[in-house]
Tab-separated table of C-alpha atoms and ligand atoms in Angstrom:
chain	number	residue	atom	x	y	z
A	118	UNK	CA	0.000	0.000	0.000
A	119	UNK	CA	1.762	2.648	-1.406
A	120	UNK	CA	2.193	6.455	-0.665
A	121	UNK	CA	0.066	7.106	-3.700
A	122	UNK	CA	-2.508	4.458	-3.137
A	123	UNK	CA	-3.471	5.864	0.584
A	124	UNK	CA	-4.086	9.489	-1.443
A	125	UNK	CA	-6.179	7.368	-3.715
A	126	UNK	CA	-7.860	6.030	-1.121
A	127	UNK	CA	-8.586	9.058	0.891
A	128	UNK	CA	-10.418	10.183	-2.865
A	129	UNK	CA	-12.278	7.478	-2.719
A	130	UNK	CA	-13.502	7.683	1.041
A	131	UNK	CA	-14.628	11.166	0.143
A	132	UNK	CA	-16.867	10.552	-2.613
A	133	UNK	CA	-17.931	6.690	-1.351
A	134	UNK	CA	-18.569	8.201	2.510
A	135	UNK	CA	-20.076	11.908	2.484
A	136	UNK	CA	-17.449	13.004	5.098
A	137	UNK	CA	-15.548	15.955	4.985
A	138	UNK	CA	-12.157	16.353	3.641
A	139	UNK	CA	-10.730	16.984	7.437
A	140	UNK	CA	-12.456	13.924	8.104
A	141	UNK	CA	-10.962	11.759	5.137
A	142	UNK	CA	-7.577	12.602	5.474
A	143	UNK	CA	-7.506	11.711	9.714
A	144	UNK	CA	-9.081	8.319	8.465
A	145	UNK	CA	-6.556	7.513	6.012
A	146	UNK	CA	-4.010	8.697	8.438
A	147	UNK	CA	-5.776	5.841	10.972
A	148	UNK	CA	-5.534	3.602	8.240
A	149	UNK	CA	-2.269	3.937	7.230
A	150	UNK	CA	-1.148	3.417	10.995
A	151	UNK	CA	-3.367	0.368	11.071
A	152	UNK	CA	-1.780	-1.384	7.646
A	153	UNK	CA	1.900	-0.477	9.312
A	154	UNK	CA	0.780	-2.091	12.639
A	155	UNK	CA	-0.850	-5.040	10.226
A	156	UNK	CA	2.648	-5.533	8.496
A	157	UNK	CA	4.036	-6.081	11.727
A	158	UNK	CA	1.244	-9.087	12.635
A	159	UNK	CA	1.908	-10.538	9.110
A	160	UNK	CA	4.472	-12.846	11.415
A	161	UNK	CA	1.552	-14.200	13.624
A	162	UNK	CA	-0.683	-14.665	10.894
A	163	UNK	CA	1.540	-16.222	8.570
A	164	UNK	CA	2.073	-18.492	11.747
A	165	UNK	CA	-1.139	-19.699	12.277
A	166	UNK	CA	-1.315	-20.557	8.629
A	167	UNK	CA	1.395	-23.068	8.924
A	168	UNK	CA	0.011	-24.479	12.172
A	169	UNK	CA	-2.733	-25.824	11.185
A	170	UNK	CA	-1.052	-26.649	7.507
A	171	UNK	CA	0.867	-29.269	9.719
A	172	UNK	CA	-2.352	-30.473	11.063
A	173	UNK	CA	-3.262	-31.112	7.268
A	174	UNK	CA	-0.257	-32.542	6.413
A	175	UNK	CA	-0.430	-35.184	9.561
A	176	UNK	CA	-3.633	-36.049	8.421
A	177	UNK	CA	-2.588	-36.681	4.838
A	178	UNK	CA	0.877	-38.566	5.885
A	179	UNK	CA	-1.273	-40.644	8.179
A	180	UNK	CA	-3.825	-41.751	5.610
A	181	UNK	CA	-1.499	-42.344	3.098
A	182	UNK	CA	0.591	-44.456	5.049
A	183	UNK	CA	-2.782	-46.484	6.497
A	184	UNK	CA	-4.690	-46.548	3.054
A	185	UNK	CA	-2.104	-45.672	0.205
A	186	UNK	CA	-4.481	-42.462	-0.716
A	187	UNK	CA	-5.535	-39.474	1.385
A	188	UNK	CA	-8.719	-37.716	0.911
A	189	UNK	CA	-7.262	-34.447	0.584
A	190	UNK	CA	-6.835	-33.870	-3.153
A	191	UNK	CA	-5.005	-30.380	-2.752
A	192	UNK	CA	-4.391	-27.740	-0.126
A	193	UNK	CA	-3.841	-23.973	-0.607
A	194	UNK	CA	-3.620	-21.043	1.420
A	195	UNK	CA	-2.755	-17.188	1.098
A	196	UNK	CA	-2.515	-14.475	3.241
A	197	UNK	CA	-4.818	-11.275	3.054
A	198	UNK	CA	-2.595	-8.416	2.109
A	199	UNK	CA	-2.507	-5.297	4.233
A	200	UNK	CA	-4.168	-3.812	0.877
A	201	UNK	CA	-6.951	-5.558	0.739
A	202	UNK	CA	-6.988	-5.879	4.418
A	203	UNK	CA	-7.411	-1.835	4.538
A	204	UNK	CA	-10.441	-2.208	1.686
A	205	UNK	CA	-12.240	-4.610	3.514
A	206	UNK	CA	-12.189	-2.048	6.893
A	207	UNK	CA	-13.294	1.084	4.815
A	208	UNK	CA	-16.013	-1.657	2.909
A	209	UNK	CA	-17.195	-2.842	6.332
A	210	UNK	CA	-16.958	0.513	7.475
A	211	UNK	CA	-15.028	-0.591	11.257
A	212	UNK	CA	-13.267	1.600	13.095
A	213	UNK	CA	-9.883	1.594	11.762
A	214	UNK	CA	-7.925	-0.037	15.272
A	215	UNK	CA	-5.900	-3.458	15.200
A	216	UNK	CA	-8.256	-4.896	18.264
A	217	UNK	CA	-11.030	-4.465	16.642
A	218	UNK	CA	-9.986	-5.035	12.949
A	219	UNK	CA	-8.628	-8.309	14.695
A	220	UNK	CA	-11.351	-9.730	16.341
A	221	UNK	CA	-14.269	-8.978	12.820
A	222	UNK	CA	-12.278	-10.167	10.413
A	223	UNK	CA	-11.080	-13.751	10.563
A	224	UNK	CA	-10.169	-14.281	7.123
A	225	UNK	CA	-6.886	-12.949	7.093
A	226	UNK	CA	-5.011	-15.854	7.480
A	227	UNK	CA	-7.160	-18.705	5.275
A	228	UNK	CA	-6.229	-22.227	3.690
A	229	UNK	CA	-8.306	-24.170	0.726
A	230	UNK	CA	-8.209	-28.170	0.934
A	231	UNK	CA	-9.812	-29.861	-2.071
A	232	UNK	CA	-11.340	-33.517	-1.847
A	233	UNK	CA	-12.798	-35.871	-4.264
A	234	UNK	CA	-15.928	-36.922	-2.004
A	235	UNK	CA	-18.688	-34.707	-0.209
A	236	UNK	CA	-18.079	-37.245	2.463
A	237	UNK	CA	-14.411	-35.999	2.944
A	238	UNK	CA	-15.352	-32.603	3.085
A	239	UNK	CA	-17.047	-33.330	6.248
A	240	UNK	CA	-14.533	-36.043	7.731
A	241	UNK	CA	-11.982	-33.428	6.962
A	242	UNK	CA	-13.542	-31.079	9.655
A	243	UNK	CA	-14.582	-33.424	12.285
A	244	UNK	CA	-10.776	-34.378	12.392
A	245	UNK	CA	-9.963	-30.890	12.698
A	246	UNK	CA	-12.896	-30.317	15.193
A	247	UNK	CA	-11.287	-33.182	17.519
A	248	UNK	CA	-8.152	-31.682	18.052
A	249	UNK	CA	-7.705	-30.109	21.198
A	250	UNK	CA	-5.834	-26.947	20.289
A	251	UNK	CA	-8.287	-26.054	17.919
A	252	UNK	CA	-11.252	-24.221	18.575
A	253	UNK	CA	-13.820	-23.807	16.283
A	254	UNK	CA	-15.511	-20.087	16.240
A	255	UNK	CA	-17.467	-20.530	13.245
A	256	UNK	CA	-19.078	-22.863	11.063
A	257	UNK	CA	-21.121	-22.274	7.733
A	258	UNK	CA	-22.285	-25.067	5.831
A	259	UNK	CA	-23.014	-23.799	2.160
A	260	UNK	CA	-22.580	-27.423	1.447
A	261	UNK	CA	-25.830	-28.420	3.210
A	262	UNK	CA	-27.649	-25.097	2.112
A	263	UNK	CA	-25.723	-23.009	-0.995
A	264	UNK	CA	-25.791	-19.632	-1.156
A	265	UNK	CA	-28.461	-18.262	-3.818
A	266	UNK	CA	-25.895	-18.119	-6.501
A	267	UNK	CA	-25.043	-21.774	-6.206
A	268	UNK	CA	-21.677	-21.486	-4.048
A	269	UNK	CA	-21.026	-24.637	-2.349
A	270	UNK	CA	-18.146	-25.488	0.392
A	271	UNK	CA	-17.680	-26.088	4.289
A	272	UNK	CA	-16.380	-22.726	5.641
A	273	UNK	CA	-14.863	-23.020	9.271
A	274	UNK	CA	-13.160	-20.202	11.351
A	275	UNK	CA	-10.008	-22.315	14.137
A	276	UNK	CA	-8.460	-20.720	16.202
A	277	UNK	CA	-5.027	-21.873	16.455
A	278	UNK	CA	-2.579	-20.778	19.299
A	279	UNK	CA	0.997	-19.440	18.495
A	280	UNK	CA	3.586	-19.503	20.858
A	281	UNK	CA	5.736	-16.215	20.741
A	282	UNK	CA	8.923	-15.475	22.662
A	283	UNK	CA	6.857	-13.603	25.330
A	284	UNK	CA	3.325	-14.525	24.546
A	285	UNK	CA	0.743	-16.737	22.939
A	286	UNK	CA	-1.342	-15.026	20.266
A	287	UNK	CA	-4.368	-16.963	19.342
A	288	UNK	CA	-5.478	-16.747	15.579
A	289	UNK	CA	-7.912	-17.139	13.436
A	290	UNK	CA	-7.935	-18.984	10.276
A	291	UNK	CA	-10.450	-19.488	7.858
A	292	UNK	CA	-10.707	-22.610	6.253
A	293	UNK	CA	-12.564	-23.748	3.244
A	294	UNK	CA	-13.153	-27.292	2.646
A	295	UNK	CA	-14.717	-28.596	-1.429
A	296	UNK	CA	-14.887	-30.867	-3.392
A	297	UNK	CA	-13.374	-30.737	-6.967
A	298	UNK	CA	-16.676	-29.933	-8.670
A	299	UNK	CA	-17.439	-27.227	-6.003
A	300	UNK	CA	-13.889	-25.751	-6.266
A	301	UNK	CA	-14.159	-25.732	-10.332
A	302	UNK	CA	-17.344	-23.896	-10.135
A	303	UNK	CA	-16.360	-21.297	-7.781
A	304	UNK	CA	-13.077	-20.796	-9.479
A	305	UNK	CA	-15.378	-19.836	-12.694
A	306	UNK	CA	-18.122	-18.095	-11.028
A	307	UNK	CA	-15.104	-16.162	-8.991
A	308	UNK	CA	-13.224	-15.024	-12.705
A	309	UNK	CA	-16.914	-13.959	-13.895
A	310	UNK	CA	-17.696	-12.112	-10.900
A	311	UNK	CA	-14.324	-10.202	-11.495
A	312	UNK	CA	-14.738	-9.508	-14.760
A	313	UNK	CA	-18.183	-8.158	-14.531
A	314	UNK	CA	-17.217	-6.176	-10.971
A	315	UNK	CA	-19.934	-8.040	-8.876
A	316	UNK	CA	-22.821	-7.274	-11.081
A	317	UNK	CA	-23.056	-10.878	-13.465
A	318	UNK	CA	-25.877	-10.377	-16.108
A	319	UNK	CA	-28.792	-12.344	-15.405
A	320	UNK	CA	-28.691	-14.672	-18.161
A	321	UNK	CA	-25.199	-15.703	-17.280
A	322	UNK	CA	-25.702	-16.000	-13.452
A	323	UNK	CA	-28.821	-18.546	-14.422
A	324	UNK	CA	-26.078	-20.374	-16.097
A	325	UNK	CA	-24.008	-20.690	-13.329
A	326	UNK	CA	-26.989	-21.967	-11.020
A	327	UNK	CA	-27.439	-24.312	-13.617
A	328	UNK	CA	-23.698	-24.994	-13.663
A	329	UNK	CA	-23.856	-25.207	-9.877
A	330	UNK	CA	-27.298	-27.849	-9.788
A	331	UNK	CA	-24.700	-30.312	-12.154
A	332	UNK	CA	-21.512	-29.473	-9.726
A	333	UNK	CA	-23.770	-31.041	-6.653
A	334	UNK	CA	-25.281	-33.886	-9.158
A	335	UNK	CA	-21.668	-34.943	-9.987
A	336	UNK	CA	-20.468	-35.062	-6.231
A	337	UNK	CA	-23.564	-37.181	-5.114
A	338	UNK	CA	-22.750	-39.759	-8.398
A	339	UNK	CA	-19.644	-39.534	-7.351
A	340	UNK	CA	-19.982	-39.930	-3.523
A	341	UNK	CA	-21.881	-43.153	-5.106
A	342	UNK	CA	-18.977	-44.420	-6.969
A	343	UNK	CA	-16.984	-44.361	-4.046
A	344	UNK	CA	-19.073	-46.681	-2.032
A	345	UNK	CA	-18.370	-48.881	-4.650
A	346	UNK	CA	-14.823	-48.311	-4.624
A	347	UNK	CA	-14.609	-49.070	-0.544
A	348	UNK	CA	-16.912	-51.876	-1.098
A	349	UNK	CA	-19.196	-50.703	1.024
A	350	UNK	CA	-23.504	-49.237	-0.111
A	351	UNK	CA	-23.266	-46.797	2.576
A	352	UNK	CA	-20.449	-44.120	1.284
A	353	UNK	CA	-18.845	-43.729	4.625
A	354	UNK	CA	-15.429	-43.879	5.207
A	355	UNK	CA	-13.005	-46.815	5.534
B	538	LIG	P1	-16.027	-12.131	3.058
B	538	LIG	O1	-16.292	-10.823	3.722
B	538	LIG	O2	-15.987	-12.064	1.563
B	538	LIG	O3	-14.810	-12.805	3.578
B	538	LIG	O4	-17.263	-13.075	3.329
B	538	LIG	P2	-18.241	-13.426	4.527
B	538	LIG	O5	-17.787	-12.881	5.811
B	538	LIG	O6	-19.637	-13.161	4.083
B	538	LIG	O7	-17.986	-14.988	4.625
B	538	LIG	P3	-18.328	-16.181	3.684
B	538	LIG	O8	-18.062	-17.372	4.555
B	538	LIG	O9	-19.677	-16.086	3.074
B	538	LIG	O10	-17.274	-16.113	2.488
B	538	LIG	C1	-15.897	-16.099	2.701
B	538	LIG	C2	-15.111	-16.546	1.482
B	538	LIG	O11	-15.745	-17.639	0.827
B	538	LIG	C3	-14.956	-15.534	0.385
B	538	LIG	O12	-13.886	-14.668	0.639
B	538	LIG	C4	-14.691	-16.426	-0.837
B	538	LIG	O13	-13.362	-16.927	-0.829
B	538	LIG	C5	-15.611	-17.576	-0.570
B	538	LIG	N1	-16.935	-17.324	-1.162
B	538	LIG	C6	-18.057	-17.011	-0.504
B	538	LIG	N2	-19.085	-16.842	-1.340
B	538	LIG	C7	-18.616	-17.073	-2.581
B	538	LIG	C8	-19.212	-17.047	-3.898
B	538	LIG	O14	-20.388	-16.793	-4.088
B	538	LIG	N3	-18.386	-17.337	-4.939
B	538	LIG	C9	-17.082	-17.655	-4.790
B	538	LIG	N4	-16.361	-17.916	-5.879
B	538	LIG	N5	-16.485	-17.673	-3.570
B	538	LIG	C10	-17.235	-17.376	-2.491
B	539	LIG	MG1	-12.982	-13.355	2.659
């Protein structure tokens, strides 16, 4: 976030929020104090990432070792840059201190893990949801009910504890769990929403419900395969 970008920004807040000049330059003052102070958490963030990215990868070395394939297909993760950390204050419209920015949003640190089966998605996060060091603030289950557009996956805020020279921090990460077919759709939906700046024409955004209604058909024919594949009718694991 750049010297010129913060004078962009305090444009921006003046003609998005009817405040006075005064009052847009002292924000983007407050801002620019809270990305510096941000910069400096990037460390405990960046932390809690890998924390629970060794939980993933104990899971996955554990399965693969017991039953030659793990469940997890793929894992991701990214920071939130102090950028788009500052956009999502002024969008939110919180008062620009660390505390606060700290404890409403919990996607700053956040980690992807694609699976093959619906069923994984779910045995993914009771494993998680067992472990003792992990507590889970949040759950949302677009799996079990989609958002209107079609957007499937497990969302789950942990809370992971790092242990500093003089402290523990405890942070949030937010973790989305899909399947293949859900993380294919919103990969699409996420490029068309981009390109169109939020606002997808209606014809195309009945396409991608459409798109969405064959994602979830494919994971339950799949889920159906894999019963087959463990020998088993019921589809549930081992
Ligand atoms: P944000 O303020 O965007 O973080 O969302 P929120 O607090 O409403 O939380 P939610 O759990 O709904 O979404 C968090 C994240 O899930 C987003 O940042 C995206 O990565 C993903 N997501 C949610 N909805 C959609 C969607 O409709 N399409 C796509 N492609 N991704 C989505
Ligand atoms: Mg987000």
């Amino acid at each position: 976030l750049s010297q010129e970008s913060i004078l962009e920004m305090r444009q921006e807040l003046l003609t998005t929020l009817s405040i006075t000049q005064g009052e847009a330059e002292e924000l983007a003052l407050q801002l620019r104090t809270v990305r510096d102070q941000f910069a400096e958490l990037h460390m405990v963030y960046q932390s809690g990432i890998d924390e629970v990215l060794t939980k993933v990868t104990i899971l996955q070395r554990e399965f693969e070792a017991t039953h030659e394939h793990s469940p997890i297909e793929h894992v991701t993760s990214r920071l939130k840059s102090p950028e788009s950390l500052v956009r999502k204050i002024v969008r939110l419209g919180l008062e620009p201190h660390v505390p606060a920015v700290r404890k409403t949003i919990r996607d700053i640190a956040g980690i992807r893990i694609t699976c093959s089966f619906v069923s994984d998605v779910y045995w993914i996060a009771s494993m998680l949801e067992r472990q003792p060091d992990l507590t889970i603030l949040q759950v949302k289950d677009y799996v079990a009910k989609p958002k209107p557009n079609g957007y499937r996956s497990l969302h789950l805020i942990l809370e992971v504890p790092i242990f500093l020279s003089d402290r523990t921090e405890q942070v949030p990460v937010e973790m989305q769990i899909r399947t293949s077919a859900m993380d294919f759709w919103a990969s699409v939906e996420h490029k068309l929403s981009y390109k169109y700046d939020g606002e997808v024409p209606t014809h195309l955004r009945a396409e991608l419900q459409t798109a969405a209604e064959r994602a979830a058909d494919m994971d339950v024919q799949m889920e159906r395969l894999r019963a087959e594949l463990n020998g088993s009718a019921s589809g549930t694991h081992r």
